Amino acid sequence: HSAGTVRRPVDGESFTLSIDAELQKELYSAIGKLTNQVGFQGGAGVIMDVQTGEILALTSFPEYDGEVMSSGSDTAAIERYRESSRQPFLNRVVQGLYTPVSIVKPFVAMGVLQEKIISPEKQILAAGSISIPNPYFPDRKTVFKDWKTHGYVDMRHAIAVSSDVYFYEVGGGYQDQKGLGIRKIKDYMELFGFGTTTGIALSSERSGTIPDPEWKAKTFPDDPTWRVGNTYHTAIGQYGFQVTPIQVVRAVAAIANGGTLLTPTLEKAATGTSPLIKETIDLPENYFQIVREGLRLAVTD
């Protein structure tokens, strides 16, 4: 107010959050318990409706007490937050960057199907590792290991058992099996929303990194050449790959719902309304079905 004039407050529009308070509380408690039990620095979780993009729970552990920050009177507690190595001010769901590892395999598989790299029925022998000539010592081999020996696996079973060897081969090529290649891997990762922000209405959302030759040249100026081994590691979600949990839940939702890339929202949609903002990933439904069947086998087989 100025010069004795007072403006009366005006009520805003009513706003209903999509967050389920009980689910939110349980998720925070479960993540907190596991984090402390195994000695992690922190943890995060997000649950989203795969049809609407509504966020039902979104939690980052540990978190700060909002009342303490608002009042500002407990300066000792605020100082503890500031100095904590566990970063309570970091909202890990949208600001935390993590190496995704094998959760990128379903998206690599979508690219492999679309580019006709391999028939989904064709089996590859996942015998524990593959070897290629070492670029530095031609008389030696560079070995790329799997996390275990799987035997012969087709695409569905490679997703189910999370075979590294299968995805090395269809991602980067090996002997007579052609691969997707780093450019295409990046294209399909971007198609599913990796490497960019999701548009959720929370501040400081990070976009992450999908490794590619330009990234390598900038990050490793002493060894700028992109090699097939770099493609292998990128195809299984390693080697500088960085994602946020909110990107992952959005991408997985697009597999679940058959190609709708939703904008996650904290607002409860009116009953019967379509998602607030969405993009359509134009890939055949049967490819989504193959990948879903592989994911399903992970829990049934």
PDB file of C-alpha atoms in Angstrom:
ATOM      1  CA  HIS A   1       0.000   0.000   0.000  1.00  0.00           C
ATOM      2  CA  SER A   2       1.106   3.567  -0.552  1.00  0.00           C
ATOM      3  CA  ALA A   3      -0.288   7.002   0.352  1.00  0.00           C
ATOM      4  CA  GLY A   4      -2.900   5.405   2.612  1.00  0.00           C
ATOM      5  CA  THR A   5      -4.479   3.336  -0.176  1.00  0.00           C
ATOM      6  CA  VAL A   6      -5.089  -0.336   0.607  1.00  0.00           C
ATOM      7  CA  ARG A   7      -5.868  -2.867  -2.132  1.00  0.00           C
ATOM      8  CA  ARG A   8      -8.098  -5.629  -0.923  1.00  0.00           C
ATOM      9  CA  PRO A   9      -6.853  -9.170  -1.657  1.00  0.00           C
ATOM     10  CA  VAL A  10      -8.646 -10.973  -4.476  1.00  0.00           C
ATOM     11  CA  ASP A  11      -9.245 -14.693  -4.253  1.00  0.00           C
ATOM     12  CA  GLY A  12      -7.455 -16.650  -6.956  1.00  0.00           C
ATOM     13  CA  GLU A  13      -8.851 -19.599  -8.874  1.00  0.00           C
ATOM     14  CA  SER A  14      -9.186 -22.812  -6.868  1.00  0.00           C
ATOM     15  CA  PHE A  15      -6.373 -25.248  -7.539  1.00  0.00           C
ATOM     16  CA  THR A  16      -6.442 -28.946  -6.741  1.00  0.00           C
ATOM     17  CA  LEU A  17      -3.169 -30.846  -6.591  1.00  0.00           C
ATOM     18  CA  SER A  18      -2.906 -34.277  -8.176  1.00  0.00           C
ATOM     19  CA  ILE A  19      -0.701 -35.425  -5.270  1.00  0.00           C
ATOM     20  CA  ASP A  20      -2.139 -38.235  -3.146  1.00  0.00           C
ATOM     21  CA  ALA A  21      -1.050 -37.224   0.379  1.00  0.00           C
ATOM     22  CA  GLU A  22      -1.060 -40.780   1.786  1.00  0.00           C
ATOM     23  CA  LEU A  23       0.869 -42.198  -1.156  1.00  0.00           C
ATOM     24  CA  GLN A  24       3.331 -39.307  -0.936  1.00  0.00           C
ATOM     25  CA  LYS A  25       3.906 -39.950   2.766  1.00  0.00           C
ATOM     26  CA  GLU A  26       4.432 -43.695   2.242  1.00  0.00           C
ATOM     27  CA  LEU A  27       6.836 -43.153  -0.668  1.00  0.00           C
ATOM     28  CA  TYR A  28       8.904 -40.660   1.344  1.00  0.00           C
ATOM     29  CA  SER A  29       8.989 -43.005   4.321  1.00  0.00           C
ATOM     30  CA  ALA A  30       9.998 -46.052   2.222  1.00  0.00           C
ATOM     31  CA  ILE A  31      12.751 -44.174   0.382  1.00  0.00           C
ATOM     32  CA  GLY A  32      14.014 -42.616   3.622  1.00  0.00           C
ATOM     33  CA  LYS A  33      14.120 -45.999   5.340  1.00  0.00           C
ATOM     34  CA  LEU A  34      16.062 -47.647   2.495  1.00  0.00           C
ATOM     35  CA  THR A  35      18.415 -44.664   2.126  1.00  0.00           C
ATOM     36  CA  ASN A  36      19.393 -44.826   5.798  1.00  0.00           C
ATOM     37  CA  GLN A  37      19.519 -48.629   5.866  1.00  0.00           C
ATOM     38  CA  VAL A  38      22.021 -48.945   3.003  1.00  0.00           C
ATOM     39  CA  GLY A  39      23.938 -45.731   3.638  1.00  0.00           C
ATOM     40  CA  PHE A  40      22.943 -43.784   0.535  1.00  0.00           C
ATOM     41  CA  GLN A  41      23.299 -40.006   0.413  1.00  0.00           C
ATOM     42  CA  GLY A  42      19.663 -39.586  -0.574  1.00  0.00           C
ATOM     43  CA  GLY A  43      16.879 -40.932  -2.717  1.00  0.00           C
ATOM     44  CA  ALA A  44      13.961 -39.894  -4.885  1.00  0.00           C
ATOM     45  CA  GLY A  45      10.767 -41.295  -6.287  1.00  0.00           C
ATOM     46  CA  VAL A  46       7.936 -40.213  -8.543  1.00  0.00           C
ATOM     47  CA  ILE A  47       4.641 -41.894  -9.472  1.00  0.00           C
ATOM     48  CA  MET A  48       2.752 -40.574 -12.486  1.00  0.00           C
ATOM     49  CA  ASP A  49      -0.533 -41.477 -14.160  1.00  0.00           C
ATOM     50  CA  VAL A  50       0.509 -42.811 -17.582  1.00  0.00           C
ATOM     51  CA  GLN A  51      -2.672 -41.540 -19.256  1.00  0.00           C
ATOM     52  CA  THR A  52      -2.955 -37.991 -17.883  1.00  0.00           C
ATOM     53  CA  GLY A  53       0.539 -37.028 -16.706  1.00  0.00           C
ATOM     54  CA  GLU A  54      -0.811 -36.299 -13.216  1.00  0.00           C
ATOM     55  CA  ILE A  55       1.842 -36.709 -10.519  1.00  0.00           C
ATOM     56  CA  LEU A  56       0.436 -38.812  -7.666  1.00  0.00           C
ATOM     57  CA  ALA A  57       3.600 -38.719  -5.561  1.00  0.00           C
ATOM     58  CA  LEU A  58       6.896 -36.904  -5.899  1.00  0.00           C
ATOM     59  CA  THR A  59       9.443 -37.110  -3.129  1.00  0.00           C
ATOM     60  CA  SER A  60      13.093 -36.352  -2.504  1.00  0.00           C
ATOM     61  CA  PHE A  61      14.886 -37.581   0.620  1.00  0.00           C
ATOM     62  CA  PRO A  62      16.116 -35.936   2.778  1.00  0.00           C
ATOM     63  CA  GLU A  63      14.123 -32.727   2.604  1.00  0.00           C
ATOM     64  CA  TYR A  64      14.062 -29.563   4.687  1.00  0.00           C
ATOM     65  CA  ASP A  65      11.251 -28.368   6.948  1.00  0.00           C
ATOM     66  CA  GLY A  66       9.358 -25.592   5.130  1.00  0.00           C
ATOM     67  CA  GLU A  67       8.198 -23.996   8.387  1.00  0.00           C
ATOM     68  CA  VAL A  68      11.764 -23.677   9.658  1.00  0.00           C
ATOM     69  CA  MET A  69      12.745 -21.906   6.442  1.00  0.00           C
ATOM     70  CA  SER A  70       9.660 -19.652   6.435  1.00  0.00           C
ATOM     71  CA  SER A  71      10.016 -18.428  10.009  1.00  0.00           C
ATOM     72  CA  GLY A  72      13.809 -18.104   9.782  1.00  0.00           C
ATOM     73  CA  SER A  73      14.078 -18.104  13.586  1.00  0.00           C
ATOM     74  CA  ASP A  74      15.850 -21.464  14.015  1.00  0.00           C
ATOM     75  CA  THR A  75      19.146 -20.310  12.539  1.00  0.00           C
ATOM     76  CA  ALA A  76      21.005 -23.396  13.839  1.00  0.00           C
ATOM     77  CA  ALA A  77      18.670 -25.735  11.909  1.00  0.00           C
ATOM     78  CA  ILE A  78      18.999 -23.614   8.747  1.00  0.00           C
ATOM     79  CA  GLU A  79      22.783 -23.739   9.063  1.00  0.00           C
ATOM     80  CA  ARG A  80      22.644 -27.546   9.425  1.00  0.00           C
ATOM     81  CA  TYR A  81      20.628 -27.729   6.196  1.00  0.00           C
ATOM     82  CA  ARG A  82      23.137 -25.504   4.422  1.00  0.00           C
ATOM     83  CA  GLU A  83      26.147 -27.531   5.532  1.00  0.00           C
ATOM     84  CA  SER A  84      24.618 -30.986   5.091  1.00  0.00           C
ATOM     85  CA  SER A  85      26.451 -33.215   2.593  1.00  0.00           C
ATOM     86  CA  ARG A  86      23.084 -34.891   1.903  1.00  0.00           C
ATOM     87  CA  GLN A  87      21.810 -31.789   0.068  1.00  0.00           C
ATOM     88  CA  PRO A  88      18.304 -31.388   1.539  1.00  0.00           C
ATOM     89  CA  PHE A  89      17.620 -28.390  -0.767  1.00  0.00           C
ATOM     90  CA  LEU A  90      18.111 -30.526  -3.893  1.00  0.00           C
ATOM     91  CA  ASN A  91      14.843 -31.777  -5.396  1.00  0.00           C
ATOM     92  CA  ARG A  92      16.349 -34.955  -6.785  1.00  0.00           C
ATOM     93  CA  VAL A  93      13.314 -35.791  -8.958  1.00  0.00           C
ATOM     94  CA  VAL A  94      13.822 -32.775 -11.235  1.00  0.00           C
ATOM     95  CA  GLN A  95      17.328 -31.509 -10.365  1.00  0.00           C
ATOM     96  CA  GLY A  96      19.184 -34.737  -9.595  1.00  0.00           C
ATOM     97  CA  LEU A  97      21.225 -36.143 -12.496  1.00  0.00           C
ATOM     98  CA  TYR A  98      21.922 -39.876 -12.443  1.00  0.00           C
ATOM     99  CA  THR A  99      23.475 -42.508 -14.705  1.00  0.00           C
ATOM    100  CA  PRO A 100      20.436 -44.459 -15.955  1.00  0.00           C
ATOM    101  CA  VAL A 101      22.226 -47.727 -16.889  1.00  0.00           C
ATOM    102  CA  SER A 102      19.916 -50.505 -18.116  1.00  0.00           C
ATOM    103  CA  ILE A 103      16.642 -48.579 -18.008  1.00  0.00           C
ATOM    104  CA  VAL A 104      17.573 -47.100 -21.409  1.00  0.00           C
ATOM    105  CA  LYS A 105      17.396 -50.543 -23.050  1.00  0.00           C
ATOM    106  CA  PRO A 106      13.642 -50.430 -23.876  1.00  0.00           C
ATOM    107  CA  PHE A 107      14.187 -47.139 -25.744  1.00  0.00           C
ATOM    108  CA  VAL A 108      17.205 -48.498 -27.627  1.00  0.00           C
ATOM    109  CA  ALA A 109      14.965 -51.475 -28.518  1.00  0.00           C
ATOM    110  CA  MET A 110      12.327 -49.121 -29.967  1.00  0.00           C
ATOM    111  CA  GLY A 111      14.983 -47.574 -32.236  1.00  0.00           C
ATOM    112  CA  VAL A 112      16.311 -51.000 -33.209  1.00  0.00           C
ATOM    113  CA  LEU A 113      12.804 -52.118 -34.230  1.00  0.00           C
ATOM    114  CA  GLN A 114      12.051 -48.953 -36.193  1.00  0.00           C
ATOM    115  CA  GLU A 115      15.378 -49.070 -38.065  1.00  0.00           C
ATOM    116  CA  LYS A 116      14.982 -52.811 -38.783  1.00  0.00           C
ATOM    117  CA  ILE A 117      18.371 -53.578 -37.202  1.00  0.00           C
ATOM    118  CA  ILE A 118      17.298 -57.075 -36.114  1.00  0.00           C
ATOM    119  CA  SER A 119      14.148 -59.172 -36.112  1.00  0.00           C
ATOM    120  CA  PRO A 120      12.748 -59.249 -32.569  1.00  0.00           C
ATOM    121  CA  GLU A 121      12.665 -63.056 -32.826  1.00  0.00           C
ATOM    122  CA  LYS A 122      16.338 -63.425 -33.791  1.00  0.00           C
ATOM    123  CA  GLN A 123      18.500 -64.726 -30.963  1.00  0.00           C
ATOM    124  CA  ILE A 124      21.958 -63.485 -30.016  1.00  0.00           C
ATOM    125  CA  LEU A 125      24.322 -65.569 -27.907  1.00  0.00           C
ATOM    126  CA  ALA A 126      24.948 -63.591 -24.716  1.00  0.00           C
ATOM    127  CA  ALA A 127      27.900 -65.645 -23.459  1.00  0.00           C
ATOM    128  CA  GLY A 128      29.046 -63.209 -20.781  1.00  0.00           C
ATOM    129  CA  SER A 129      31.132 -60.789 -22.855  1.00  0.00           C
ATOM    130  CA  ILE A 130      32.254 -59.715 -26.317  1.00  0.00           C
ATOM    131  CA  SER A 131      35.765 -58.733 -27.421  1.00  0.00           C
ATOM    132  CA  ILE A 132      37.015 -56.333 -30.075  1.00  0.00           C
ATOM    133  CA  PRO A 133      40.558 -55.243 -31.046  1.00  0.00           C
ATOM    134  CA  ASN A 134      42.095 -52.735 -28.631  1.00  0.00           C
ATOM    135  CA  PRO A 135      42.642 -49.385 -30.444  1.00  0.00           C
ATOM    136  CA  TYR A 136      45.780 -48.674 -28.374  1.00  0.00           C
ATOM    137  CA  PHE A 137      47.297 -52.192 -28.416  1.00  0.00           C
ATOM    138  CA  PRO A 138      46.232 -53.996 -31.627  1.00  0.00           C
ATOM    139  CA  ASP A 139      47.594 -57.335 -30.377  1.00  0.00           C
ATOM    140  CA  ARG A 140      45.283 -57.217 -27.353  1.00  0.00           C
ATOM    141  CA  LYS A 141      41.507 -57.423 -27.048  1.00  0.00           C
ATOM    142  CA  THR A 142      39.124 -54.978 -25.401  1.00  0.00           C
ATOM    143  CA  VAL A 143      36.517 -56.956 -23.475  1.00  0.00           C
ATOM    144  CA  PHE A 144      32.979 -55.701 -22.864  1.00  0.00           C
ATOM    145  CA  LYS A 145      31.360 -57.699 -20.090  1.00  0.00           C
ATOM    146  CA  ASP A 146      27.759 -58.590 -19.384  1.00  0.00           C
ATOM    147  CA  TRP A 147      26.529 -58.738 -15.790  1.00  0.00           C
ATOM    148  CA  LYS A 148      26.051 -62.494 -16.238  1.00  0.00           C
ATOM    149  CA  THR A 149      25.857 -65.189 -18.938  1.00  0.00           C
ATOM    150  CA  HIS A 150      22.342 -65.406 -20.413  1.00  0.00           C
ATOM    151  CA  GLY A 151      22.703 -67.864 -23.308  1.00  0.00           C
ATOM    152  CA  TYR A 152      20.642 -67.218 -26.444  1.00  0.00           C
ATOM    153  CA  VAL A 153      18.236 -64.295 -26.068  1.00  0.00           C
ATOM    154  CA  ASP A 154      15.791 -62.638 -28.456  1.00  0.00           C
ATOM    155  CA  MET A 155      14.718 -59.014 -27.966  1.00  0.00           C
ATOM    156  CA  ARG A 156      11.950 -59.709 -25.450  1.00  0.00           C
ATOM    157  CA  HIS A 157      14.184 -61.893 -23.301  1.00  0.00           C
ATOM    158  CA  ALA A 158      17.150 -59.505 -23.679  1.00  0.00           C
ATOM    159  CA  ILE A 159      14.954 -56.799 -22.135  1.00  0.00           C
ATOM    160  CA  ALA A 160      13.664 -59.211 -19.479  1.00  0.00           C
ATOM    161  CA  VAL A 161      17.106 -60.382 -18.302  1.00  0.00           C
ATOM    162  CA  SER A 162      18.733 -57.018 -19.143  1.00  0.00           C
ATOM    163  CA  SER A 163      21.443 -58.492 -21.356  1.00  0.00           C
ATOM    164  CA  ASP A 164      24.318 -56.088 -21.939  1.00  0.00           C
ATOM    165  CA  VAL A 165      25.812 -58.172 -24.768  1.00  0.00           C
ATOM    166  CA  TYR A 166      22.554 -58.099 -26.755  1.00  0.00           C
ATOM    167  CA  PHE A 167      22.362 -54.307 -26.511  1.00  0.00           C
ATOM    168  CA  TYR A 168      26.093 -53.837 -27.220  1.00  0.00           C
ATOM    169  CA  GLU A 169      25.553 -55.723 -30.484  1.00  0.00           C
ATOM    170  CA  VAL A 170      22.279 -54.130 -31.641  1.00  0.00           C
ATOM    171  CA  GLY A 171      23.447 -50.737 -30.351  1.00  0.00           C
ATOM    172  CA  GLY A 172      26.961 -50.589 -31.772  1.00  0.00           C
ATOM    173  CA  GLY A 173      27.229 -53.590 -34.102  1.00  0.00           C
ATOM    174  CA  TYR A 174      29.401 -56.684 -33.722  1.00  0.00           C
ATOM    175  CA  GLN A 175      30.808 -58.991 -36.413  1.00  0.00           C
ATOM    176  CA  ASP A 176      27.908 -59.639 -38.844  1.00  0.00           C
ATOM    177  CA  GLN A 177      25.272 -58.009 -36.613  1.00  0.00           C
ATOM    178  CA  LYS A 178      24.758 -54.366 -37.575  1.00  0.00           C
ATOM    179  CA  GLY A 179      24.093 -51.793 -34.887  1.00  0.00           C
ATOM    180  CA  LEU A 180      21.936 -48.706 -34.451  1.00  0.00           C
ATOM    181  CA  GLY A 181      24.967 -46.406 -34.057  1.00  0.00           C
ATOM    182  CA  ILE A 182      25.451 -43.450 -31.728  1.00  0.00           C
ATOM    183  CA  ARG A 183      23.579 -40.893 -33.871  1.00  0.00           C
ATOM    184  CA  LYS A 184      20.436 -43.007 -34.012  1.00  0.00           C
ATOM    185  CA  ILE A 185      20.718 -43.965 -30.328  1.00  0.00           C
ATOM    186  CA  LYS A 186      20.715 -40.254 -29.504  1.00  0.00           C
ATOM    187  CA  ASP A 187      17.788 -39.587 -31.876  1.00  0.00           C
ATOM    188  CA  TYR A 188      15.592 -42.207 -30.206  1.00  0.00           C
ATOM    189  CA  MET A 189      16.583 -41.143 -26.713  1.00  0.00           C
ATOM    190  CA  GLU A 190      15.567 -37.586 -27.610  1.00  0.00           C
ATOM    191  CA  LEU A 191      12.320 -38.880 -29.128  1.00  0.00           C
ATOM    192  CA  PHE A 192      11.415 -40.222 -25.664  1.00  0.00           C
ATOM    193  CA  GLY A 193      12.295 -36.941 -23.969  1.00  0.00           C
ATOM    194  CA  PHE A 194      15.825 -37.558 -22.700  1.00  0.00           C
ATOM    195  CA  GLY A 195      18.315 -34.708 -22.996  1.00  0.00           C
ATOM    196  CA  THR A 196      15.624 -32.068 -22.465  1.00  0.00           C
ATOM    197  CA  THR A 197      13.369 -30.830 -19.687  1.00  0.00           C
ATOM    198  CA  THR A 198       9.863 -32.272 -19.277  1.00  0.00           C
ATOM    199  CA  GLY A 199       8.124 -28.942 -18.667  1.00  0.00           C
ATOM    200  CA  ILE A 200       6.905 -29.808 -15.160  1.00  0.00           C
ATOM    201  CA  ALA A 201       6.045 -26.664 -13.181  1.00  0.00           C
ATOM    202  CA  LEU A 202       8.931 -26.968 -10.715  1.00  0.00           C
ATOM    203  CA  SER A 203      11.979 -24.719 -10.698  1.00  0.00           C
ATOM    204  CA  SER A 204      15.517 -25.515 -11.836  1.00  0.00           C
ATOM    205  CA  GLU A 205      14.667 -28.660 -13.813  1.00  0.00           C
ATOM    206  CA  ARG A 206      17.798 -30.167 -15.394  1.00  0.00           C
ATOM    207  CA  SER A 207      17.991 -31.532 -18.934  1.00  0.00           C
ATOM    208  CA  GLY A 208      20.732 -34.155 -18.530  1.00  0.00           C
ATOM    209  CA  THR A 209      23.192 -35.509 -21.092  1.00  0.00           C
ATOM    210  CA  ILE A 210      23.100 -38.079 -23.890  1.00  0.00           C
ATOM    211  CA  PRO A 211      26.735 -38.815 -24.810  1.00  0.00           C
ATOM    212  CA  ASP A 212      27.732 -38.334 -28.469  1.00  0.00           C
ATOM    213  CA  PRO A 213      30.971 -37.591 -30.395  1.00  0.00           C
ATOM    214  CA  GLU A 214      30.688 -33.822 -29.808  1.00  0.00           C
ATOM    215  CA  TRP A 215      30.191 -34.351 -26.080  1.00  0.00           C
ATOM    216  CA  LYS A 216      33.233 -36.646 -25.953  1.00  0.00           C
ATOM    217  CA  ALA A 217      35.489 -34.216 -27.838  1.00  0.00           C
ATOM    218  CA  LYS A 218      34.498 -31.438 -25.435  1.00  0.00           C
ATOM    219  CA  THR A 219      34.696 -33.562 -22.266  1.00  0.00           C
ATOM    220  CA  PHE A 220      37.850 -35.535 -23.131  1.00  0.00           C
ATOM    221  CA  PRO A 221      39.986 -33.218 -25.302  1.00  0.00           C
ATOM    222  CA  ASP A 222      43.005 -35.532 -24.811  1.00  0.00           C
ATOM    223  CA  ASP A 223      41.097 -38.487 -26.302  1.00  0.00           C
ATOM    224  CA  PRO A 224      38.414 -36.957 -28.557  1.00  0.00           C
ATOM    225  CA  THR A 225      37.871 -39.894 -30.960  1.00  0.00           C
ATOM    226  CA  TRP A 226      34.509 -41.619 -30.620  1.00  0.00           C
ATOM    227  CA  ARG A 227      34.902 -45.397 -30.633  1.00  0.00           C
ATOM    228  CA  VAL A 228      32.521 -48.331 -30.922  1.00  0.00           C
ATOM    229  CA  GLY A 229      33.171 -49.081 -27.239  1.00  0.00           C
ATOM    230  CA  ASN A 230      31.734 -45.668 -26.382  1.00  0.00           C
ATOM    231  CA  THR A 231      28.613 -46.617 -28.351  1.00  0.00           C
ATOM    232  CA  TYR A 232      28.408 -49.934 -26.475  1.00  0.00           C
ATOM    233  CA  HIS A 233      28.488 -48.177 -23.120  1.00  0.00           C
ATOM    234  CA  THR A 234      25.954 -45.540 -24.200  1.00  0.00           C
ATOM    235  CA  ALA A 235      23.592 -48.298 -25.443  1.00  0.00           C
ATOM    236  CA  ILE A 236      23.401 -49.660 -21.883  1.00  0.00           C
ATOM    237  CA  GLY A 237      22.972 -46.207 -20.315  1.00  0.00           C
ATOM    238  CA  GLN A 238      26.532 -45.595 -19.119  1.00  0.00           C
ATOM    239  CA  TYR A 239      29.472 -43.407 -20.262  1.00  0.00           C
ATOM    240  CA  GLY A 240      28.398 -39.912 -19.240  1.00  0.00           C
ATOM    241  CA  PHE A 241      24.680 -40.572 -19.753  1.00  0.00           C
ATOM    242  CA  GLN A 242      22.746 -38.422 -17.236  1.00  0.00           C
ATOM    243  CA  VAL A 243      18.986 -38.342 -16.641  1.00  0.00           C
ATOM    244  CA  THR A 244      16.512 -37.033 -14.065  1.00  0.00           C
ATOM    245  CA  PRO A 245      13.908 -39.317 -12.438  1.00  0.00           C
ATOM    246  CA  ILE A 246      11.096 -37.171 -13.922  1.00  0.00           C
ATOM    247  CA  GLN A 247      12.477 -37.753 -17.452  1.00  0.00           C
ATOM    248  CA  VAL A 248      12.543 -41.494 -16.808  1.00  0.00           C
ATOM    249  CA  VAL A 249       8.971 -41.740 -15.536  1.00  0.00           C
ATOM    250  CA  ARG A 250       7.746 -39.715 -18.523  1.00  0.00           C
ATOM    251  CA  ALA A 251       9.642 -41.915 -21.008  1.00  0.00           C
ATOM    252  CA  VAL A 252       8.464 -45.168 -19.401  1.00  0.00           C
ATOM    253  CA  ALA A 253       4.884 -43.833 -19.408  1.00  0.00           C
ATOM    254  CA  ALA A 254       5.216 -43.338 -23.182  1.00  0.00           C
ATOM    255  CA  ILE A 255       6.104 -47.045 -23.554  1.00  0.00           C
ATOM    256  CA  ALA A 256       3.133 -47.972 -21.331  1.00  0.00           C
ATOM    257  CA  ASN A 257       0.554 -45.808 -23.123  1.00  0.00           C
ATOM    258  CA  GLY A 258       1.713 -46.536 -26.687  1.00  0.00           C
ATOM    259  CA  GLY A 259       3.571 -43.368 -27.590  1.00  0.00           C
ATOM    260  CA  THR A 260       2.103 -40.371 -25.757  1.00  0.00           C
ATOM    261  CA  LEU A 261       4.857 -38.206 -24.276  1.00  0.00           C
ATOM    262  CA  LEU A 262       3.055 -36.351 -21.513  1.00  0.00           C
ATOM    263  CA  THR A 263       3.991 -33.161 -19.718  1.00  0.00           C
ATOM    264  CA  PRO A 264       3.984 -34.126 -16.025  1.00  0.00           C
ATOM    265  CA  THR A 265       1.555 -31.980 -14.028  1.00  0.00           C
ATOM    266  CA  LEU A 266       0.907 -31.376 -10.332  1.00  0.00           C
ATOM    267  CA  GLU A 267      -2.620 -30.178 -11.102  1.00  0.00           C
ATOM    268  CA  LYS A 268      -5.574 -32.519 -10.800  1.00  0.00           C
ATOM    269  CA  ALA A 269      -7.261 -32.680 -14.200  1.00  0.00           C
ATOM    270  CA  ALA A 270     -11.048 -32.456 -14.385  1.00  0.00           C
ATOM    271  CA  THR A 271     -12.642 -35.883 -14.817  1.00  0.00           C
ATOM    272  CA  GLY A 272     -12.734 -36.994 -18.423  1.00  0.00           C
ATOM    273  CA  THR A 273     -10.366 -34.329 -19.726  1.00  0.00           C
ATOM    274  CA  SER A 274      -7.417 -35.254 -21.911  1.00  0.00           C
ATOM    275  CA  PRO A 275      -3.812 -34.652 -20.751  1.00  0.00           C
ATOM    276  CA  LEU A 276      -2.923 -30.976 -20.491  1.00  0.00           C
ATOM    277  CA  ILE A 277       0.061 -31.089 -22.879  1.00  0.00           C
ATOM    278  CA  LYS A 278       1.282 -34.077 -24.857  1.00  0.00           C
ATOM    279  CA  GLU A 279       3.326 -35.073 -27.878  1.00  0.00           C
ATOM    280  CA  THR A 280       2.807 -38.198 -29.936  1.00  0.00           C
ATOM    281  CA  ILE A 281       5.733 -40.500 -30.704  1.00  0.00           C
ATOM    282  CA  ASP A 282       4.972 -41.788 -34.177  1.00  0.00           C
ATOM    283  CA  LEU A 283       6.117 -45.415 -33.985  1.00  0.00           C
ATOM    284  CA  PRO A 284       4.040 -48.551 -34.717  1.00  0.00           C
ATOM    285  CA  GLU A 285       1.953 -49.897 -31.842  1.00  0.00           C
ATOM    286  CA  ASN A 286       3.320 -53.439 -32.316  1.00  0.00           C
ATOM    287  CA  TYR A 287       6.829 -52.165 -31.475  1.00  0.00           C
ATOM    288  CA  PHE A 288       5.535 -50.760 -28.194  1.00  0.00           C
ATOM    289  CA  GLN A 289       3.828 -54.105 -27.565  1.00  0.00           C
ATOM    290  CA  ILE A 290       7.054 -56.089 -28.112  1.00  0.00           C
ATOM    291  CA  VAL A 291       8.921 -53.881 -25.631  1.00  0.00           C
ATOM    292  CA  ARG A 292       6.052 -54.073 -23.103  1.00  0.00           C
ATOM    293  CA  GLU A 293       6.092 -57.877 -23.397  1.00  0.00           C
ATOM    294  CA  GLY A 294       9.843 -57.880 -22.693  1.00  0.00           C
ATOM    295  CA  LEU A 295       9.338 -55.669 -19.645  1.00  0.00           C
ATOM    296  CA  ARG A 296       6.502 -57.905 -18.453  1.00  0.00           C
ATOM    297  CA  LEU A 297       8.726 -60.991 -18.759  1.00  0.00           C
ATOM    298  CA  ALA A 298      11.126 -59.375 -16.294  1.00  0.00           C
ATOM    299  CA  VAL A 299       8.577 -59.992 -13.536  1.00  0.00           C
ATOM    300  CA  THR A 300       6.806 -63.130 -14.774  1.00  0.00           C
ATOM    301  CA  ASP A 301       9.712 -65.262 -16.040  1.00  0.00           C
TER     302      ASP A 301
END
